[in-house]
Tab-separated table of C-alpha atoms in Angstrom:
chain	number	residue	atom	x	y	z
A	1	UNK	CA	113.178	73.728	193.487
A	2	UNK	CA	114.312	76.530	191.199
A	3	UNK	CA	111.579	78.872	189.991
A	4	UNK	CA	112.252	80.310	186.544
A	5	UNK	CA	110.622	83.317	184.900
A	6	UNK	CA	109.248	83.588	181.381
A	7	UNK	CA	108.122	86.500	179.229
A	8	UNK	CA	104.396	87.142	178.747
A	9	UNK	CA	105.184	87.440	175.035
A	10	UNK	CA	107.524	84.485	174.517
A	11	UNK	CA	107.356	81.368	176.743
A	12	UNK	CA	110.632	80.049	175.289
A	13	UNK	CA	112.708	82.742	176.989
A	14	UNK	CA	113.272	81.631	180.598
A	15	UNK	CA	115.560	83.354	183.079
A	16	UNK	CA	116.428	83.077	186.764
A	17	UNK	CA	114.908	85.522	189.250
A	18	UNK	CA	118.110	87.582	189.490
A	19	UNK	CA	118.253	87.896	185.683
A	20	UNK	CA	114.589	88.961	185.516
A	21	UNK	CA	115.290	91.648	188.143
A	22	UNK	CA	118.330	92.902	186.214
A	23	UNK	CA	116.541	93.057	182.871
A	24	UNK	CA	113.320	94.624	184.217
A	25	UNK	CA	111.563	94.136	180.881
A	26	UNK	CA	111.979	91.081	178.635
A	27	UNK	CA	113.763	91.670	175.332
A	28	UNK	CA	110.526	91.088	173.397
A	29	UNK	CA	108.792	93.841	175.391
A	30	UNK	CA	106.945	91.349	177.588
A	31	UNK	CA	106.835	91.229	181.378
A	32	UNK	CA	108.473	88.473	183.393
A	33	UNK	CA	106.125	86.109	185.235
A	34	UNK	CA	106.966	83.030	187.335
A	35	UNK	CA	106.477	79.699	185.529
A	36	UNK	CA	104.081	78.875	188.349
A	37	UNK	CA	102.927	80.671	191.482
A	38	UNK	CA	104.496	78.851	194.452
A	39	UNK	CA	102.421	77.750	197.431
A	40	UNK	CA	103.104	79.135	200.906
A	41	UNK	CA	104.947	76.391	202.766
A	42	UNK	CA	104.547	77.822	206.269
A	43	UNK	CA	101.387	77.448	208.356
A	44	UNK	CA	99.286	80.511	209.296
A	45	UNK	CA	99.828	79.703	212.997
A	46	UNK	CA	103.560	80.221	212.476
A	47	UNK	CA	103.117	83.268	210.245
A	48	UNK	CA	100.917	84.837	212.952
A	49	UNK	CA	103.911	85.125	215.269
A	50	UNK	CA	106.373	86.474	212.698
A	51	UNK	CA	107.767	89.966	212.266
A	52	UNK	CA	107.451	91.756	208.934
A	53	UNK	CA	111.051	90.856	208.072
A	54	UNK	CA	110.500	87.151	208.867
A	55	UNK	CA	107.297	87.108	206.803
A	56	UNK	CA	109.155	88.769	203.920
A	57	UNK	CA	111.741	85.987	203.922
A	58	UNK	CA	109.115	83.206	203.930
A	59	UNK	CA	107.340	84.745	200.931
A	60	UNK	CA	110.297	85.992	198.908
A	61	UNK	CA	112.428	82.826	199.197
A	62	UNK	CA	109.719	81.021	197.175
A	63	UNK	CA	109.994	83.475	194.270
A	64	UNK	CA	113.696	84.401	194.346
A	65	UNK	CA	115.110	80.873	194.372
A	66	UNK	CA	118.586	81.714	193.049
A	67	UNK	CA	119.273	83.987	196.046
A	68	UNK	CA	120.971	82.276	198.990
A	69	UNK	CA	119.326	82.501	202.411
A	70	UNK	CA	122.110	84.838	203.537
A	71	UNK	CA	121.754	87.111	200.483
A	72	UNK	CA	117.993	87.397	200.779
A	73	UNK	CA	117.986	87.969	204.538
A	74	UNK	CA	120.638	90.667	204.093
A	75	UNK	CA	118.522	92.441	201.432
A	76	UNK	CA	115.488	92.301	203.752
A	77	UNK	CA	117.451	93.571	206.762
A	78	UNK	CA	118.857	96.490	204.726
A	79	UNK	CA	115.392	97.423	203.448
A	80	UNK	CA	113.056	97.165	206.424
A	81	UNK	CA	114.992	99.009	209.113
A	82	UNK	CA	114.836	102.424	210.818
A	83	UNK	CA	113.914	104.034	207.475
A	84	UNK	CA	110.385	103.054	208.539
A	85	UNK	CA	108.860	105.033	211.396
A	86	UNK	CA	107.181	101.978	212.956
A	87	UNK	CA	108.588	98.570	213.891
A	88	UNK	CA	105.529	96.885	212.396
A	89	UNK	CA	106.521	98.315	208.973
A	90	UNK	CA	102.897	97.953	207.716
A	91	UNK	CA	100.478	98.448	210.643
A	92	UNK	CA	96.714	97.916	210.423
A	93	UNK	CA	94.386	100.687	211.613
A	94	UNK	CA	90.748	99.853	212.308
A	95	UNK	CA	88.304	102.649	211.489
A	96	UNK	CA	84.643	102.647	210.498
A	97	UNK	CA	84.442	98.840	210.404
A	98	UNK	CA	87.364	98.194	208.045
A	99	UNK	CA	91.103	97.655	208.440
A	100	UNK	CA	93.339	100.191	206.708
A	101	UNK	CA	96.705	98.598	205.891
A	102	UNK	CA	99.056	101.574	206.284
A	103	UNK	CA	101.721	101.181	203.619
A	104	UNK	CA	103.120	104.692	204.036
A	105	UNK	CA	105.535	104.469	206.954
A	106	UNK	CA	108.697	104.403	204.831
A	107	UNK	CA	111.141	107.103	203.785
A	108	UNK	CA	108.873	108.761	201.212
A	109	UNK	CA	105.479	108.123	202.914
A	110	UNK	CA	103.885	106.111	200.096
A	111	UNK	CA	103.385	102.395	199.451
A	112	UNK	CA	106.120	102.391	196.817
A	113	UNK	CA	108.631	102.371	199.706
A	114	UNK	CA	107.538	98.832	200.561
A	115	UNK	CA	109.158	97.518	197.380
A	116	UNK	CA	111.620	100.269	196.488
A	117	UNK	CA	113.425	100.001	199.823
A	118	UNK	CA	114.507	96.477	198.869
A	119	UNK	CA	114.836	96.722	195.068
A	120	UNK	CA	118.296	98.421	195.077
A	121	UNK	CA	119.628	95.589	197.290
A	122	UNK	CA	118.023	92.893	195.127
A	123	UNK	CA	119.421	94.591	192.025
A	124	UNK	CA	123.000	95.030	193.237
A	125	UNK	CA	122.998	91.439	194.573
A	126	UNK	CA	121.672	90.255	191.183
A	127	UNK	CA	124.432	92.198	189.383
A	128	UNK	CA	127.130	90.472	191.482
A	129	UNK	CA	125.540	87.039	190.920
A	130	UNK	CA	125.565	87.578	187.157
A	131	UNK	CA	129.058	89.129	186.959
A	132	UNK	CA	127.684	92.389	185.561
A	133	UNK	CA	130.544	94.826	184.949
A	134	UNK	CA	128.481	97.704	183.539
A	135	UNK	CA	127.042	100.475	185.663
A	136	UNK	CA	123.283	99.944	186.006
A	137	UNK	CA	121.145	102.876	184.911
A	138	UNK	CA	117.689	102.833	186.479
A	139	UNK	CA	115.292	104.492	184.070
A	140	UNK	CA	111.796	105.104	185.353
A	141	UNK	CA	108.611	107.071	184.755
A	142	UNK	CA	106.494	108.172	187.694
A	143	UNK	CA	102.972	109.394	188.325
A	144	UNK	CA	104.253	110.844	191.594
A	145	UNK	CA	105.287	108.236	194.144
A	146	UNK	CA	107.529	105.705	192.372
A	147	UNK	CA	109.951	108.486	191.415
A	148	UNK	CA	110.772	109.703	194.903
A	149	UNK	CA	110.776	106.211	196.404
A	150	UNK	CA	113.155	104.977	193.696
A	151	UNK	CA	115.380	108.053	194.050
A	152	UNK	CA	115.568	107.566	197.826
A	153	UNK	CA	116.335	103.868	197.372
A	154	UNK	CA	119.070	104.273	194.764
A	155	UNK	CA	120.684	107.571	195.869
A	156	UNK	CA	124.445	107.016	196.112
A	157	UNK	CA	124.149	103.208	195.722
A	158	UNK	CA	127.525	102.233	194.157
A	159	UNK	CA	127.390	100.945	190.581
A	160	UNK	CA	124.037	102.601	189.820
A	161	UNK	CA	122.609	105.775	188.334
A	162	UNK	CA	118.918	106.711	188.369
A	163	UNK	CA	116.939	108.875	185.932
A	164	UNK	CA	113.303	109.707	186.748
A	165	UNK	CA	110.813	111.288	184.328
A	166	UNK	CA	107.611	112.825	185.717
A	167	UNK	CA	104.702	114.846	184.219
A	168	UNK	CA	105.587	118.468	185.053
A	169	UNK	CA	101.995	119.486	185.829
A	170	UNK	CA	100.663	116.089	186.866
A	171	UNK	CA	101.903	115.558	190.444
A	172	UNK	CA	101.114	117.210	193.779
A	173	UNK	CA	103.314	120.120	194.992
A	174	UNK	CA	104.672	117.930	197.813
A	175	UNK	CA	105.434	115.064	195.405
A	176	UNK	CA	107.312	117.431	193.080
A	177	UNK	CA	109.257	119.057	195.924
A	178	UNK	CA	110.254	115.605	197.195
A	179	UNK	CA	111.732	114.715	193.806
A	180	UNK	CA	113.411	117.967	192.774
A	181	UNK	CA	115.216	118.295	196.129
A	182	UNK	CA	116.663	114.752	195.946
A	183	UNK	CA	120.341	114.547	196.868
A	184	UNK	CA	122.795	112.031	195.422
A	185	UNK	CA	125.477	112.400	192.751
A	186	UNK	CA	123.911	109.532	190.765
A	187	UNK	CA	120.364	110.975	190.640
A	188	UNK	CA	118.687	112.903	187.804
A	189	UNK	CA	115.076	114.149	187.751
A	190	UNK	CA	113.395	115.420	184.591
A	191	UNK	CA	109.951	116.977	184.129
A	192	UNK	CA	108.224	116.388	180.799
A	193	UNK	CA	105.525	118.380	179.010
A	194	UNK	CA	102.917	115.627	178.909
A	195	UNK	CA	101.122	113.170	181.186
A	196	UNK	CA	102.269	109.996	182.943
A	197	UNK	CA	101.342	107.755	180.004
A	198	UNK	CA	103.569	109.915	177.773
A	199	UNK	CA	106.445	109.534	180.235
A	200	UNK	CA	105.924	105.773	180.557
A	201	UNK	CA	105.661	105.266	176.778
A	202	UNK	CA	108.844	107.318	176.306
A	203	UNK	CA	110.721	105.196	178.847
A	204	UNK	CA	109.533	101.940	177.211
A	205	UNK	CA	110.685	103.284	173.832
A	206	UNK	CA	114.175	104.001	175.233
A	207	UNK	CA	114.283	100.492	176.731
A	208	UNK	CA	113.399	98.985	173.348
A	209	UNK	CA	116.026	100.994	171.419
A	210	UNK	CA	118.546	98.325	170.317
A	211	UNK	CA	121.054	100.827	168.861
A	212	UNK	CA	121.081	102.771	172.107
A	213	UNK	CA	121.638	99.539	174.091
A	214	UNK	CA	124.780	98.809	172.005
A	215	UNK	CA	125.988	102.403	172.461
A	216	UNK	CA	125.345	102.179	176.214
A	217	UNK	CA	127.211	98.887	176.522
A	218	UNK	CA	130.237	100.396	174.773
A	219	UNK	CA	130.132	103.264	177.285
A	220	UNK	CA	129.884	100.842	180.238
A	221	UNK	CA	126.172	101.218	181.026
A	222	UNK	CA	123.037	99.074	180.900
A	223	UNK	CA	119.415	99.916	181.659
A	224	UNK	CA	117.188	98.394	184.282
A	225	UNK	CA	113.811	99.476	185.588
A	226	UNK	CA	112.426	100.431	188.988
A	227	UNK	CA	108.865	100.649	187.647
A	228	UNK	CA	106.296	98.133	188.794
A	229	UNK	CA	106.957	96.110	185.631
A	230	UNK	CA	110.100	94.810	187.395
A	231	UNK	CA	109.411	91.498	189.140
A	232	UNK	CA	111.709	92.785	191.911
A	233	UNK	CA	108.967	95.333	192.669
A	234	UNK	CA	106.056	92.915	192.494
A	235	UNK	CA	107.385	90.143	194.757
A	236	UNK	CA	107.982	92.394	197.821
A	237	UNK	CA	104.410	93.719	197.455
A	238	UNK	CA	102.966	90.227	197.943
A	239	UNK	CA	104.484	90.205	201.429
A	240	UNK	CA	102.242	92.827	203.004
A	241	UNK	CA	99.038	91.016	202.062
A	242	UNK	CA	100.334	87.805	203.659
A	243	UNK	CA	101.440	89.829	206.712
A	244	UNK	CA	98.072	91.625	207.016
A	245	UNK	CA	96.143	88.348	206.966
A	246	UNK	CA	98.499	86.771	209.521
A	247	UNK	CA	98.227	89.770	211.870
A	248	UNK	CA	94.399	89.780	211.718
A	249	UNK	CA	94.446	86.036	212.399
A	250	UNK	CA	96.880	86.538	215.308
A	251	UNK	CA	94.556	89.180	216.787
A	252	UNK	CA	91.595	86.789	216.632
A	253	UNK	CA	89.839	89.025	214.077
A	254	UNK	CA	89.892	86.212	211.508
A	255	UNK	CA	89.268	82.529	212.142
A	256	UNK	CA	91.648	80.102	210.441
A	257	UNK	CA	90.731	79.840	206.776
A	258	UNK	CA	88.200	82.703	206.967
A	259	UNK	CA	88.197	84.743	203.777
A	260	UNK	CA	89.313	88.382	203.804
A	261	UNK	CA	88.360	90.879	201.102
A	262	UNK	CA	91.026	93.276	199.837
A	263	UNK	CA	90.397	96.720	198.300
A	264	UNK	CA	93.224	98.388	196.382
A	265	UNK	CA	93.294	101.858	194.788
A	266	UNK	CA	95.307	101.296	191.634
A	267	UNK	CA	96.224	102.765	188.263
A	268	UNK	CA	99.087	100.576	187.073
A	269	UNK	CA	97.561	97.368	188.534
A	270	UNK	CA	100.744	96.100	190.251
A	271	UNK	CA	99.513	96.588	193.817
A	272	UNK	CA	96.307	94.578	193.307
A	273	UNK	CA	98.135	91.976	191.203
A	274	UNK	CA	100.332	91.332	194.261
A	275	UNK	CA	97.170	90.589	196.294
A	276	UNK	CA	96.026	88.227	193.510
A	277	UNK	CA	99.378	86.404	193.718
A	278	UNK	CA	99.003	86.159	197.525
A	279	UNK	CA	95.550	84.597	197.018
A	280	UNK	CA	97.000	82.132	194.510
A	281	UNK	CA	99.733	81.215	197.015
A	282	UNK	CA	97.020	80.020	199.390
A	283	UNK	CA	96.187	83.085	201.524
A	284	UNK	CA	92.384	82.983	202.129
A	285	UNK	CA	91.550	86.162	200.222
A	286	UNK	CA	87.964	86.520	198.946
A	287	UNK	CA	87.193	89.321	196.486
A	288	UNK	CA	89.865	91.610	195.089
A	289	UNK	CA	88.171	94.986	194.709
A	290	UNK	CA	89.894	97.237	192.182
A	291	UNK	CA	89.252	100.925	192.955
A	292	UNK	CA	89.673	103.572	190.240
A	293	UNK	CA	89.384	107.357	190.163
A	294	UNK	CA	87.850	109.322	187.253
A	295	UNK	CA	90.414	107.669	184.944
A	296	UNK	CA	88.341	104.510	185.247
A	297	UNK	CA	89.868	102.413	182.475
A	298	UNK	CA	90.268	99.440	184.851
A	299	UNK	CA	86.718	99.730	186.194
A	300	UNK	CA	85.413	99.683	182.621
A	301	UNK	CA	87.606	96.662	181.816
A	302	UNK	CA	86.257	94.623	184.735
A	303	UNK	CA	82.707	95.701	183.881
A	304	UNK	CA	82.826	94.929	180.148
A	305	UNK	CA	85.931	92.886	179.296
A	306	UNK	CA	87.067	95.699	176.995
A	307	UNK	CA	90.218	97.697	177.715
A	308	UNK	CA	90.040	101.070	175.957
A	309	UNK	CA	92.478	103.893	176.591
A	310	UNK	CA	90.951	106.098	173.891
A	311	UNK	CA	89.470	108.633	176.269
A	312	UNK	CA	90.187	111.938	177.932
A	313	UNK	CA	93.057	111.846	180.435
A	314	UNK	CA	91.773	113.490	183.623
A	315	UNK	CA	94.021	115.146	186.201
A	316	UNK	CA	92.619	114.300	189.635
A	317	UNK	CA	93.475	114.803	193.311
A	318	UNK	CA	94.750	111.178	193.329
A	319	UNK	CA	97.510	111.678	190.729
A	320	UNK	CA	99.335	108.382	191.329
A	321	UNK	CA	96.285	106.712	189.750
A	322	UNK	CA	96.020	109.070	186.773
A	323	UNK	CA	96.976	106.325	184.330
A	324	UNK	CA	95.290	104.976	181.191
A	325	UNK	CA	97.834	102.280	180.290
A	326	UNK	CA	97.965	99.806	183.180
A	327	UNK	CA	101.227	97.996	182.473
A	328	UNK	CA	100.845	95.236	185.047
A	329	UNK	CA	97.448	94.173	183.738
A	330	UNK	CA	99.398	92.314	181.035
A	331	UNK	CA	100.502	89.770	183.641
A	332	UNK	CA	96.871	89.026	184.509
A	333	UNK	CA	95.828	88.938	180.834
A	334	UNK	CA	98.569	86.368	180.118
A	335	UNK	CA	97.367	84.209	183.016
A	336	UNK	CA	93.663	84.268	182.097
A	337	UNK	CA	94.643	83.527	178.471
A	338	UNK	CA	95.971	80.206	179.801
A	339	UNK	CA	99.612	81.362	179.589
A	340	UNK	CA	99.112	81.748	175.842
A	341	UNK	CA	101.857	84.179	174.776
A	342	UNK	CA	100.527	84.446	171.225
A	343	UNK	CA	97.050	85.467	172.421
A	344	UNK	CA	98.605	88.009	174.790
A	345	UNK	CA	100.795	89.450	172.005
A	346	UNK	CA	97.713	89.927	169.785
A	347	UNK	CA	95.915	91.839	172.548
A	348	UNK	CA	98.961	93.998	173.379
A	349	UNK	CA	99.514	94.799	169.696
A	350	UNK	CA	95.875	95.837	169.464
A	351	UNK	CA	96.399	98.125	172.483
A	352	UNK	CA	99.524	99.656	170.910
A	353	UNK	CA	97.925	100.191	167.477
A	354	UNK	CA	94.268	100.910	168.229
A	355	UNK	CA	94.386	101.795	171.931
A	356	UNK	CA	91.990	99.011	172.854
A	357	UNK	CA	91.426	95.251	173.069
A	358	UNK	CA	88.640	92.918	174.163
A	359	UNK	CA	89.059	89.618	176.001
A	360	UNK	CA	87.079	86.442	175.254
A	361	UNK	CA	84.111	85.171	177.288
A	362	UNK	CA	86.308	82.307	178.563
A	363	UNK	CA	88.847	84.830	179.844
A	364	UNK	CA	86.097	86.936	181.460
A	365	UNK	CA	84.992	83.918	183.519
A	366	UNK	CA	88.487	83.782	185.062
A	367	UNK	CA	88.063	87.320	186.438
A	368	UNK	CA	85.465	86.201	189.003
A	369	UNK	CA	87.895	86.975	191.862
A	370	UNK	CA	87.780	90.673	190.937
A	371	UNK	CA	85.221	93.421	191.407
A	372	UNK	CA	85.631	96.996	190.199
A	373	UNK	CA	84.424	100.394	191.296
A	374	UNK	CA	85.333	104.051	190.880
A	375	UNK	CA	84.995	107.318	192.784
A	376	UNK	CA	84.471	110.785	191.343
A	377	UNK	CA	86.393	113.790	192.681
A	378	UNK	CA	83.353	114.848	194.700
A	379	UNK	CA	82.963	111.357	196.175
A	380	UNK	CA	86.656	111.278	197.156
A	381	UNK	CA	86.312	114.601	198.950
A	382	UNK	CA	83.104	113.503	200.682
A	383	UNK	CA	84.732	110.262	201.847
A	384	UNK	CA	87.722	112.050	203.418
A	385	UNK	CA	85.362	114.351	205.313
A	386	UNK	CA	82.954	111.541	206.287
A	387	UNK	CA	85.653	109.258	207.734
A	388	UNK	CA	87.336	112.154	209.549
A	389	UNK	CA	84.104	113.439	211.097
A	390	UNK	CA	83.024	109.948	212.130
A	391	UNK	CA	86.342	108.563	213.431
A	392	UNK	CA	89.011	111.313	213.523
A	393	UNK	CA	91.079	109.238	211.071
A	394	UNK	CA	92.440	111.129	208.043
A	395	UNK	CA	92.661	109.371	204.675
A	396	UNK	CA	94.749	110.508	201.743
A	397	UNK	CA	92.996	110.961	198.385
A	398	UNK	CA	93.980	107.540	196.962
A	399	UNK	CA	92.875	105.662	200.078
A	400	UNK	CA	89.622	107.639	199.992
A	401	UNK	CA	88.989	106.345	196.452
A	402	UNK	CA	89.277	102.790	197.806
A	403	UNK	CA	87.217	103.550	200.896
A	404	UNK	CA	84.342	104.985	198.826
A	405	UNK	CA	84.474	102.083	196.351
A	406	UNK	CA	84.402	99.570	199.211
A	407	UNK	CA	81.278	101.095	200.789
A	408	UNK	CA	79.507	101.130	197.403
A	409	UNK	CA	80.573	97.510	196.736
A	410	UNK	CA	79.362	96.324	200.131
A	411	UNK	CA	76.002	98.075	199.759
A	412	UNK	CA	75.447	96.674	196.286
A	413	UNK	CA	76.707	93.116	196.897
A	414	UNK	CA	75.740	92.534	200.530
A	415	UNK	CA	79.206	90.975	200.936
A	416	UNK	CA	80.076	91.640	204.579
A	417	UNK	CA	83.336	89.696	204.827
A	418	UNK	CA	86.029	91.411	206.859
A	419	UNK	CA	87.964	93.788	204.648
A	420	UNK	CA	91.429	95.300	204.355
A	421	UNK	CA	91.857	98.534	202.410
A	422	UNK	CA	95.349	99.206	201.082
A	423	UNK	CA	96.172	102.701	202.361
A	424	UNK	CA	98.734	103.697	199.787
A	425	UNK	CA	99.897	107.149	200.857
A	426	UNK	CA	100.103	109.432	203.839
A	427	UNK	CA	97.619	112.333	203.879
A	428	UNK	CA	100.694	114.562	204.367
A	429	UNK	CA	101.588	113.925	200.731
A	430	UNK	CA	98.342	115.506	199.490
A	431	UNK	CA	97.676	118.061	202.210
A	432	UNK	CA	95.809	120.647	200.136
A	433	UNK	CA	93.332	118.172	198.661
A	434	UNK	CA	92.861	116.440	202.023
A	435	UNK	CA	92.442	119.605	204.096
A	436	UNK	CA	90.114	121.238	201.538
A	437	UNK	CA	87.936	118.127	201.705
A	438	UNK	CA	87.680	118.428	205.488
A	439	UNK	CA	86.948	122.178	205.369
A	440	UNK	CA	87.320	124.606	202.399
A	441	UNK	CA	88.536	127.334	204.807
A	442	UNK	CA	91.986	125.690	204.742
A	443	UNK	CA	92.555	126.708	201.115
A	444	UNK	CA	93.889	130.105	202.246
A	445	UNK	CA	96.936	128.477	203.909
A	446	UNK	CA	100.231	127.709	202.164
A	447	UNK	CA	101.415	124.109	201.737
A	448	UNK	CA	103.497	123.920	204.901
A	449	UNK	CA	100.923	125.697	207.047
A	450	UNK	CA	98.539	122.981	205.905
A	451	UNK	CA	101.047	120.339	206.989
A	452	UNK	CA	101.140	121.771	210.510
A	453	UNK	CA	97.358	122.068	210.671
A	454	UNK	CA	96.961	118.455	209.521
A	455	UNK	CA	99.270	117.386	212.339
A	456	UNK	CA	97.010	119.192	214.821
A	457	UNK	CA	93.680	117.823	213.598
A	458	UNK	CA	94.898	114.248	213.023
A	459	UNK	CA	96.955	114.138	216.254
A	460	UNK	CA	99.893	112.676	214.322
A	461	UNK	CA	103.520	113.746	214.034
A	462	UNK	CA	104.653	115.420	210.794
A	463	UNK	CA	106.683	112.721	208.953
A	464	UNK	CA	110.426	113.242	208.449
A	465	UNK	CA	109.870	113.046	204.686
A	466	UNK	CA	107.933	116.331	204.908
A	467	UNK	CA	110.166	118.049	207.467
A	468	UNK	CA	113.192	117.400	205.236
A	469	UNK	CA	111.778	119.282	202.242
A	470	UNK	CA	110.532	122.394	204.055
A	471	UNK	CA	113.749	124.283	203.381
A	472	UNK	CA	115.567	121.938	200.987
A	473	UNK	CA	117.000	123.617	197.859
A	474	UNK	CA	115.821	122.576	194.384
A	475	UNK	CA	118.603	120.473	192.821
A	476	UNK	CA	116.813	119.312	189.647
A	477	UNK	CA	115.096	121.787	187.308
A	478	UNK	CA	115.341	120.144	183.876
A	479	UNK	CA	112.104	120.092	181.850
A	480	UNK	CA	111.934	118.637	178.307
A	481	UNK	CA	109.517	117.673	175.549
A	482	UNK	CA	108.660	113.961	175.229
A	483	UNK	CA	110.714	113.607	172.029
A	484	UNK	CA	113.796	114.952	173.867
A	485	UNK	CA	113.812	112.164	176.501
A	486	UNK	CA	116.411	109.955	174.789
A	487	UNK	CA	118.745	112.914	174.199
A	488	UNK	CA	118.614	114.038	177.835
A	489	UNK	CA	119.406	110.486	179.017
A	490	UNK	CA	122.519	110.403	176.815
A	491	UNK	CA	123.538	113.875	177.999
A	492	UNK	CA	123.248	112.894	181.683
A	493	UNK	CA	125.362	109.779	181.053
A	494	UNK	CA	127.981	111.860	179.189
A	495	UNK	CA	127.483	109.950	175.956
């Protein structure tokens, strides 16, 4: 049965999966959602024996119904290969009574690799299916990880160009070095004077510029997105929650049908939304625990039902979560509004105009699957040190947010169901913050000395992603004001 996608702002616009992937954002500014969430049609006993790639096919075939079996399997094979430093792709590590789902074994050592390794293949396959003649220009904003993962995925992919905007002073030194040293004739990296929300708003504005779209088409270009608003990002993320459950069941850790709690550190909400979709597909997931840092707009939303971005933007040691406009939350809002596009539009207009909205009591009742929590900078630091001293396992700053939130949730709720924590980045990506948390004496070392010391204390090999940038030359040094974003895009495209 073919699964079509509709916009969260207009249910009359339906498109096939490949068209939703190509467009990225619906023309009315809405996000594409499946008309219904399909049910897993393979038993957990079979899933338990499957590789990551096989699991990916069983999940993704249900969402991407206009891809042939051959096309989809080819995309999966191209994505989940030796770019990952472990055959398991997403291994589980037990420490301190919980299971850390390590999503950082890809080319750029962050969870974004899980989806951005496959998105270029889904996109180019979608372009062929829809007879697209234009060159596809990937336009994306990043809070640190999406940018590098997207650049690595799209570098030198024929028929594509990629432009990444990032907040010049809002990412870690390693994250910035990873982006500005990116090779590839079709890649362009731009720093902006502003924060991630400024970059993301600027990108959305460019996407919505009808005159520019006409100009681009005449020049042989069209935009698409690699941000988590693209359904081609969200669907691959569902896979690792299905895989994690199946592997814990295979190991005898979970009995058949036993519920598993999931904790996700998130700013843009896509990564936890994927777990929500997995639950709705029939995976026995209990509570979905949404972990925030000091930018706790999501925690406040789950606590009160009010989303309010009118607050100070705080730069933290977990920069990928330094976000006040959680784009993917719109997909959840649309669902708990009973797929009422008009209600969703009213709320999103309120967010755009006043910076806030409040959901109804009926909608609040449909959030019972979720719990929220947040960790301060001090609590993040304490959690890294605590877990390391107790187990020898080193968490990155984002995973430490989730780990702290989980312990607070368990203490408060008494909920002792087995739990998976999404470990979203390698500690090597945030070495200074991580090493300072373990012992302030490390602050005297430079960034790459810290890398080597982390390797010693964690008894892990320095990832290739870090080795590659030690001596790599800076290839991208453009920095602009927010209002110059459109102009720099046109300049890069030679328009």
